[in-house]
XYZ file of C-alpha atoms in Angstrom:
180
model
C -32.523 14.648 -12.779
C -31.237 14.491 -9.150
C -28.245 16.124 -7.991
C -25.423 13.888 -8.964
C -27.168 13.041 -12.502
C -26.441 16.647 -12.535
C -22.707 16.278 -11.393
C -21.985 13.611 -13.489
C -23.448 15.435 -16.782
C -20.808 18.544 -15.814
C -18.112 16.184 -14.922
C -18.689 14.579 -18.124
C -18.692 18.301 -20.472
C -14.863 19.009 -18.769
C -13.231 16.796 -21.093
C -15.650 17.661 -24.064
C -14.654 21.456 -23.418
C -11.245 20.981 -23.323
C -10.669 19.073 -25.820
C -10.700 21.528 -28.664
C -8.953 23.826 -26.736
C -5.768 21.165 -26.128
C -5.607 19.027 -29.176
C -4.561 21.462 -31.717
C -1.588 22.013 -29.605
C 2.218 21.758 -29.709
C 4.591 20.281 -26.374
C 5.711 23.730 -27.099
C 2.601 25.542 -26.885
C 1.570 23.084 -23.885
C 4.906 23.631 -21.811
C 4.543 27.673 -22.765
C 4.683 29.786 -19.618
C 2.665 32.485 -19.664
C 4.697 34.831 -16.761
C 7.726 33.894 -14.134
C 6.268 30.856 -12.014
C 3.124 30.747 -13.958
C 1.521 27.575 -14.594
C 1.878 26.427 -18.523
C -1.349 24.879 -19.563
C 0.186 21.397 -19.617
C 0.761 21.964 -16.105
C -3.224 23.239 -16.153
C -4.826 20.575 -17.786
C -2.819 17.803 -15.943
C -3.593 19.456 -12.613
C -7.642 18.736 -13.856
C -7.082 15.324 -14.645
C -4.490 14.251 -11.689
C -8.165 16.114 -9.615
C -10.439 13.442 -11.213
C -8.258 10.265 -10.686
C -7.850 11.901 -7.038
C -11.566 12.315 -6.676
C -12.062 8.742 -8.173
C -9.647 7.292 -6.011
C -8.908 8.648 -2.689
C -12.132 10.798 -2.406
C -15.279 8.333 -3.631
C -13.551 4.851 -3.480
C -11.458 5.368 -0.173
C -8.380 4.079 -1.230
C -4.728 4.496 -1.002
C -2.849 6.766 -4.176
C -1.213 3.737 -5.251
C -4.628 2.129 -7.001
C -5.234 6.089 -8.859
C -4.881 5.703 -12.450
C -1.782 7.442 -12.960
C -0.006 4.097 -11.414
C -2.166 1.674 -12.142
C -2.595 2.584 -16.005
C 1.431 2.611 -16.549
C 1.944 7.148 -16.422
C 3.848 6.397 -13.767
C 6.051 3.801 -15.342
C 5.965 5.612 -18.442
C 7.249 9.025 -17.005
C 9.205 8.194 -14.127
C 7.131 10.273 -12.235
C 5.961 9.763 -9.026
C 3.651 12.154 -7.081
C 2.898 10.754 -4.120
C 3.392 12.830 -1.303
C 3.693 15.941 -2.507
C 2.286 19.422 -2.656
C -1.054 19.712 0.153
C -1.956 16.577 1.973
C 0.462 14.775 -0.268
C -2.186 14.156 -2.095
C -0.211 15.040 -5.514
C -2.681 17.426 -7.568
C -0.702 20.056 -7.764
C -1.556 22.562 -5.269
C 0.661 23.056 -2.995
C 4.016 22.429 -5.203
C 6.977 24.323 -4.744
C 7.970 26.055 -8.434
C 10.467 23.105 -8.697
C 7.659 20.322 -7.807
C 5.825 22.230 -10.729
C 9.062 22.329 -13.440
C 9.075 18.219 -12.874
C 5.700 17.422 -13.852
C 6.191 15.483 -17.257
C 5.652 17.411 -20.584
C 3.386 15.274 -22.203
C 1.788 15.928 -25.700
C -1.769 17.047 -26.322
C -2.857 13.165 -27.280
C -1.497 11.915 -24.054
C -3.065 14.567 -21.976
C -6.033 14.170 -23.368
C -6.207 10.247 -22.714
C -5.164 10.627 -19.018
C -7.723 13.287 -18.396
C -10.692 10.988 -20.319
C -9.423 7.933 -18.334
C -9.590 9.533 -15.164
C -13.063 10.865 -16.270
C -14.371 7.978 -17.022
C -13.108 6.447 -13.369
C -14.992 9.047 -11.954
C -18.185 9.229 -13.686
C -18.176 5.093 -12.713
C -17.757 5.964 -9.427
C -20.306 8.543 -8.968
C -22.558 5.706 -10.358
C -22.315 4.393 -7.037
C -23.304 7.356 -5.322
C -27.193 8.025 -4.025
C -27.778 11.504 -3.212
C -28.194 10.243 0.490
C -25.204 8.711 0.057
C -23.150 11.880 -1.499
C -24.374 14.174 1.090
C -22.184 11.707 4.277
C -18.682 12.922 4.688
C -15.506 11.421 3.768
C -14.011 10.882 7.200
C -10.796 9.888 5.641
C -9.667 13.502 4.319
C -9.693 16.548 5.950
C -11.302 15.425 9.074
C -14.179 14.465 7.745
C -15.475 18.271 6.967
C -16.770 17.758 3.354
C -19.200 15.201 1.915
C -18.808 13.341 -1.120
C -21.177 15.818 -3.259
C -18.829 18.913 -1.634
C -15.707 17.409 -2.940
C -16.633 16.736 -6.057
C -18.463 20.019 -6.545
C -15.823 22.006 -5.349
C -13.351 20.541 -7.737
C -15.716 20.815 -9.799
C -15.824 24.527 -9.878
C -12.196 24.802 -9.716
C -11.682 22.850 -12.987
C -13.731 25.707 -14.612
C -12.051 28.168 -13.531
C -9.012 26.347 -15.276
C -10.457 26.016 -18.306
C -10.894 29.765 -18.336
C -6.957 29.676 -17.432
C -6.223 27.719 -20.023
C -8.483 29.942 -22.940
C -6.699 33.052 -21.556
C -3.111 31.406 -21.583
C -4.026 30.646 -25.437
C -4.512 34.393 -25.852
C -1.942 35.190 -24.374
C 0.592 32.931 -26.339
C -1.278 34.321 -29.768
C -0.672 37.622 -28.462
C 3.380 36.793 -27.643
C 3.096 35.270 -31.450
C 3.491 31.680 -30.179
């Protein structure tokens, strides 16, 4: 197993560890927030899976928001939401929103969640298929002046999605706690 066989087997577990965590779930329970300007995990989980169609898209295939799966595969449409342009880099993920960027993400049930974040897992997993690991260590000149390489990005998400799904079991205590 080389190094992005290795990548691609954790990329693949995120949805498979989520997924028991999100489906039993409410909108309520999704759109639940845990403190003043915390982060629901609706918010959480559609932060992870606006990261992979960003990876996919911007990051691995080099190409403009418009083609990443959240307007190409009708969420767009669908919600009325666009986001393009916002938070850091404009790159729409999330970090970087203002509280009020945050409160318009759309509530969307566990189901719909689920399917965005195992489309935009699949997108990537393809992707990484075209990867070497000669290839993944060059650097993506497009973003952030070229600093990372492709097997950076990915990995660093990587780690950050992680850390969300430990967000997301400890915002599930916390709502059992609160008697949600």
């Amino acid at each position: 197993m080389n190094d992005i066989d290795l990548l691609s087997e954790l990329i693949g577990d995120i949805g498979r560890d989520l997924r028991p965590e999100i489906e039993p779930l409410t909108v309520e329970q999704l759109t639940w927030e845990p403190g003043p300007q915390a982060n629901s995990i609706g918010v959480t989980l559609w932060h992870i899976a606006r990261g992979l169609d960003f990876l996919t898209v911007r990051v691995v295939q080099g190409q403009s928001a418009e083609v990443e799966l959240w307007h190409t595969n009708g969420w767009r449409e669908k919600t009325g939401y666009d986001p393009r342009g916002l938070g850091y880099g404009g790159w729409g993920v999330v970090t970087g929103y203002t509280w009020e960027q945050v409160q318009d993400i759309p509530k969307l049930s566990a189901g719909e969640l689920l399917q965005y974040l195992d489309e935009a897992g699949t997108a990537l997993l393809q992707a990484m298929g075209s990867l070497t690991s000669e290839g993944a260590r060059q650097t993506v000149p497009e973003l952030m002046g070229g600093r990372l390489s492709y097997y950076r990005w990915i990995k660093e998400f990587y780690k950050g999605f992680q850390a969300h799904v430990g967000e997301i079991v400890a915002i599930k205590a916390q709502m059992e706690k609160a008697g949600r």
